[in-house]
Amino acid sequence: MLQQDSNDDTEDVSLFDAEEETTNRPKKSKIRHPVASFFHLFFRVSAIIVYLLCELLSSSFIACMVTIILLLSCDFWAVKNVTGRLMVGLRWWNHIDEDGKSHWVFESRKASPQENKTVSEAESRIFWLGLIACPVLWVIFAFSALFSFRVKWLAVVIMGVVLQGANLYGYIRCKVGSRKNFTSMATSYLGKQFLRQVSVFWM
């Protein structure tokens, strides 16, 4: 059952179709959702390739820009609504309540011993590698466009950073929890590191 609140807490819920995915299948390296894995990378890699080769493929800036934005939009929808749920059991979304307030919901599939046996490490690696590497590339493209004064491409690159960065942020929130939990984790980690350094200093 979904719990929806405005505290931006990660929800520990059972996603739809989760029961169907908890069959006794082999673990680890087997890719259980090859189509989802393909499209998780296809749209985002295609957008990067078109951006890099667009001046060779077409002399029309508008055609290249529309193609890249369409690929980025398809990627955003597919990753947010399909591949995250299938490949890693995570999903994030937003809804507006009757009072007009925006609520962000971050969902994660409930872990069960049976489900842990069906987690595909290969799919998880593909998901997180694509999710992290591509926004980093778009940030590099943004700096490149800025410093080379390719102003007309800056809007396209910023669109890539925003769309893929939003998915990255949403899934990190799903994985690590609310901002408060993330802050407490970071504070705890830094506190432990500080105590370790102090203890080494006095030894």
Coordinates of C-alpha atoms in Angstrom, one line a residue:
M1 CA 0.0 0.0 0.0
L2 CA 1.3 3.5 -0.9
Q3 CA 1.9 6.0 1.8
Q4 CA 2.0 9.5 0.4
D5 CA 3.3 12.4 2.4
S6 CA 5.1 15.6 1.9
N7 CA 8.2 14.7 3.9
D8 CA 9.9 13.3 0.8
D9 CA 10.5 10.0 2.5
T10 CA 11.4 7.0 0.5
E11 CA 8.4 4.7 0.5
D12 CA 8.9 1.0 1.1
V13 CA 6.1 -0.4 -1.1
S14 CA 5.3 -3.3 -3.2
L15 CA 5.3 -2.1 -6.8
F16 CA 2.7 -3.3 -9.2
D17 CA 3.6 -6.6 -10.9
A18 CA 6.1 -7.2 -8.2
E19 CA 4.4 -10.5 -7.2
E20 CA 4.8 -11.8 -10.8
E21 CA 8.6 -11.1 -10.7
T22 CA 9.3 -13.2 -7.6
T23 CA 9.4 -16.6 -9.3
N24 CA 12.3 -19.0 -8.7
R25 CA 14.7 -17.9 -11.4
P26 CA 18.5 -18.0 -11.4
K27 CA 20.3 -15.2 -9.6
K28 CA 23.1 -12.9 -10.3
S29 CA 24.5 -12.4 -13.9
K30 CA 21.4 -13.4 -15.9
I31 CA 19.7 -10.5 -17.6
R32 CA 16.0 -11.2 -16.8
H33 CA 14.6 -8.2 -18.8
P34 CA 16.7 -7.9 -22.0
V35 CA 14.3 -5.5 -23.7
A36 CA 14.2 -3.1 -20.7
S37 CA 18.0 -3.3 -20.4
F38 CA 18.4 -2.5 -24.2
F39 CA 16.0 0.5 -24.1
H40 CA 17.6 1.7 -20.8
L41 CA 20.7 2.4 -22.8
F42 CA 19.4 2.8 -26.3
F43 CA 17.7 6.2 -26.0
R44 CA 20.4 7.9 -23.9
V45 CA 23.3 6.6 -25.9
S46 CA 21.5 7.5 -29.2
A47 CA 21.0 11.1 -27.9
I48 CA 24.8 11.3 -27.2
I49 CA 25.8 9.9 -30.6
V50 CA 23.4 12.2 -32.4
Y51 CA 24.8 15.2 -30.5
L52 CA 28.4 14.2 -31.3
L53 CA 27.8 13.4 -35.0
C54 CA 24.9 15.8 -35.8
E55 CA 27.1 18.3 -37.7
L56 CA 28.3 15.4 -39.9
L57 CA 24.9 13.8 -40.3
S58 CA 22.8 17.0 -41.1
S59 CA 23.4 20.6 -41.8
S60 CA 20.0 21.5 -40.1
F61 CA 20.4 22.5 -36.5
I62 CA 16.7 22.3 -35.9
A63 CA 16.4 18.7 -37.1
C64 CA 19.3 17.7 -34.9
M65 CA 17.9 19.6 -31.9
V66 CA 14.4 18.0 -32.3
T67 CA 15.9 14.5 -32.7
I68 CA 18.1 14.9 -29.6
I69 CA 15.2 16.3 -27.5
L70 CA 12.9 13.5 -28.6
L71 CA 15.5 10.9 -27.7
L72 CA 16.1 12.5 -24.3
S73 CA 12.3 12.7 -23.7
C74 CA 11.8 9.0 -24.6
D75 CA 14.7 8.1 -22.3
F76 CA 13.3 10.1 -19.5
W77 CA 9.9 8.4 -19.7
A78 CA 11.3 4.9 -20.2
V79 CA 13.8 5.1 -17.3
K80 CA 11.3 6.8 -14.9
N81 CA 8.4 4.5 -15.6
V82 CA 9.6 1.2 -16.9
T83 CA 13.3 0.3 -16.6
G84 CA 13.8 1.5 -13.0
R85 CA 10.9 -0.7 -11.8
L86 CA 11.9 -3.8 -13.8
M87 CA 15.7 -3.7 -13.4
V88 CA 16.2 -2.4 -9.8
G89 CA 12.7 -2.3 -8.2
L90 CA 12.7 1.5 -7.8
R91 CA 10.3 4.2 -9.0
W92 CA 9.7 7.9 -8.2
W93 CA 6.8 10.1 -9.2
N94 CA 4.9 13.3 -8.2
H95 CA 1.3 14.0 -7.6
I96 CA -0.8 17.1 -6.7
D97 CA -3.3 16.8 -3.9
E98 CA -6.7 18.5 -3.6
D99 CA -5.0 21.6 -1.9
G100 CA -2.7 22.0 -4.9
K101 CA 0.4 20.9 -3.0
S102 CA 3.0 18.9 -4.8
H103 CA 4.0 15.6 -3.2
W104 CA 7.1 13.6 -4.3
V105 CA 6.9 9.8 -3.7
F106 CA 10.0 7.6 -3.8
E107 CA 9.2 3.9 -4.0
S108 CA 11.3 0.8 -3.5
R109 CA 10.2 -2.8 -3.8
K110 CA 9.8 -4.6 -0.5
A111 CA 12.7 -6.9 0.0
S112 CA 11.9 -10.5 0.7
P113 CA 14.1 -13.6 0.9
Q114 CA 12.5 -15.0 -2.2
E115 CA 13.0 -11.8 -4.1
N116 CA 16.6 -11.5 -3.1
K117 CA 17.2 -14.7 -4.9
T118 CA 16.0 -13.2 -8.2
V119 CA 17.9 -10.0 -8.1
S120 CA 20.0 -9.6 -11.2
E121 CA 23.3 -8.1 -10.5
A122 CA 24.0 -7.6 -14.2
E123 CA 20.9 -5.6 -14.7
S124 CA 21.6 -3.5 -11.6
R125 CA 25.1 -2.7 -13.0
I126 CA 23.7 -1.8 -16.4
F127 CA 21.0 0.4 -14.8
W128 CA 23.3 2.4 -12.5
L129 CA 26.2 2.6 -15.0
G130 CA 23.9 4.1 -17.6
L131 CA 22.1 6.3 -15.1
I132 CA 25.3 7.8 -13.8
A133 CA 27.7 7.9 -16.8
C134 CA 25.3 9.7 -19.3
P135 CA 24.5 12.7 -17.1
V136 CA 28.2 13.1 -16.4
L137 CA 28.8 13.2 -20.2
W138 CA 26.1 15.8 -20.6
V139 CA 27.7 18.0 -17.9
I140 CA 31.0 17.7 -19.8
F141 CA 29.2 18.7 -23.1
A142 CA 27.7 21.7 -21.2
F143 CA 31.1 23.0 -20.2
S144 CA 32.5 22.3 -23.7
A145 CA 29.7 24.2 -25.3
L146 CA 30.0 27.1 -22.9
F147 CA 33.8 27.5 -23.2
S148 CA 33.8 27.0 -27.0
F149 CA 31.0 29.6 -27.4
R150 CA 28.6 27.2 -29.1
V151 CA 25.6 29.1 -27.6
K152 CA 23.0 27.5 -29.9
W153 CA 23.9 24.0 -28.5
L154 CA 23.8 25.1 -24.9
A155 CA 20.0 24.8 -24.7
V156 CA 20.1 21.3 -26.0
V157 CA 22.9 20.3 -23.6
I158 CA 21.1 21.8 -20.7
M159 CA 18.0 19.8 -21.6
G160 CA 20.2 16.7 -21.5
V161 CA 21.6 17.6 -18.1
V162 CA 18.2 18.4 -16.7
L163 CA 16.3 15.4 -17.9
Q164 CA 18.9 12.8 -17.2
G165 CA 20.0 14.5 -13.9
A166 CA 16.3 14.4 -12.7
N167 CA 16.2 10.7 -13.2
L168 CA 19.5 10.3 -11.4
Y169 CA 18.4 12.4 -8.5
G170 CA 15.1 10.6 -8.3
Y171 CA 16.6 7.1 -8.2
I172 CA 19.3 8.2 -5.7
R173 CA 16.5 9.4 -3.5
C174 CA 14.8 6.1 -3.9
K175 CA 17.9 4.2 -3.1
V176 CA 19.2 6.2 -0.1
G177 CA 16.0 7.7 1.3
S178 CA 15.0 11.2 2.2
R179 CA 17.3 14.2 2.3
K180 CA 17.3 14.0 6.0
N181 CA 18.4 10.4 6.0
F182 CA 21.1 11.2 3.4
T183 CA 22.3 14.1 5.5
S184 CA 22.4 12.0 8.7
M185 CA 24.3 9.3 6.8
A186 CA 26.8 11.8 5.5
T187 CA 27.2 13.4 9.0
S188 CA 27.7 10.0 10.6
Y189 CA 30.3 9.0 8.0
L190 CA 32.2 12.3 8.4
G191 CA 32.0 11.9 12.2
K192 CA 33.5 8.4 12.0
Q193 CA 36.3 9.6 9.7
F194 CA 37.1 12.5 12.1
L195 CA 37.2 10.2 15.1
R196 CA 39.4 7.8 13.3
Q197 CA 41.8 10.6 12.3
V198 CA 41.9 11.8 15.9
S199 CA 42.6 8.4 17.3
V200 CA 45.4 7.9 14.7
F201 CA 46.8 11.2 15.7
W202 CA 47.0 10.4 19.4
M203 CA 48.4 6.9 19.0

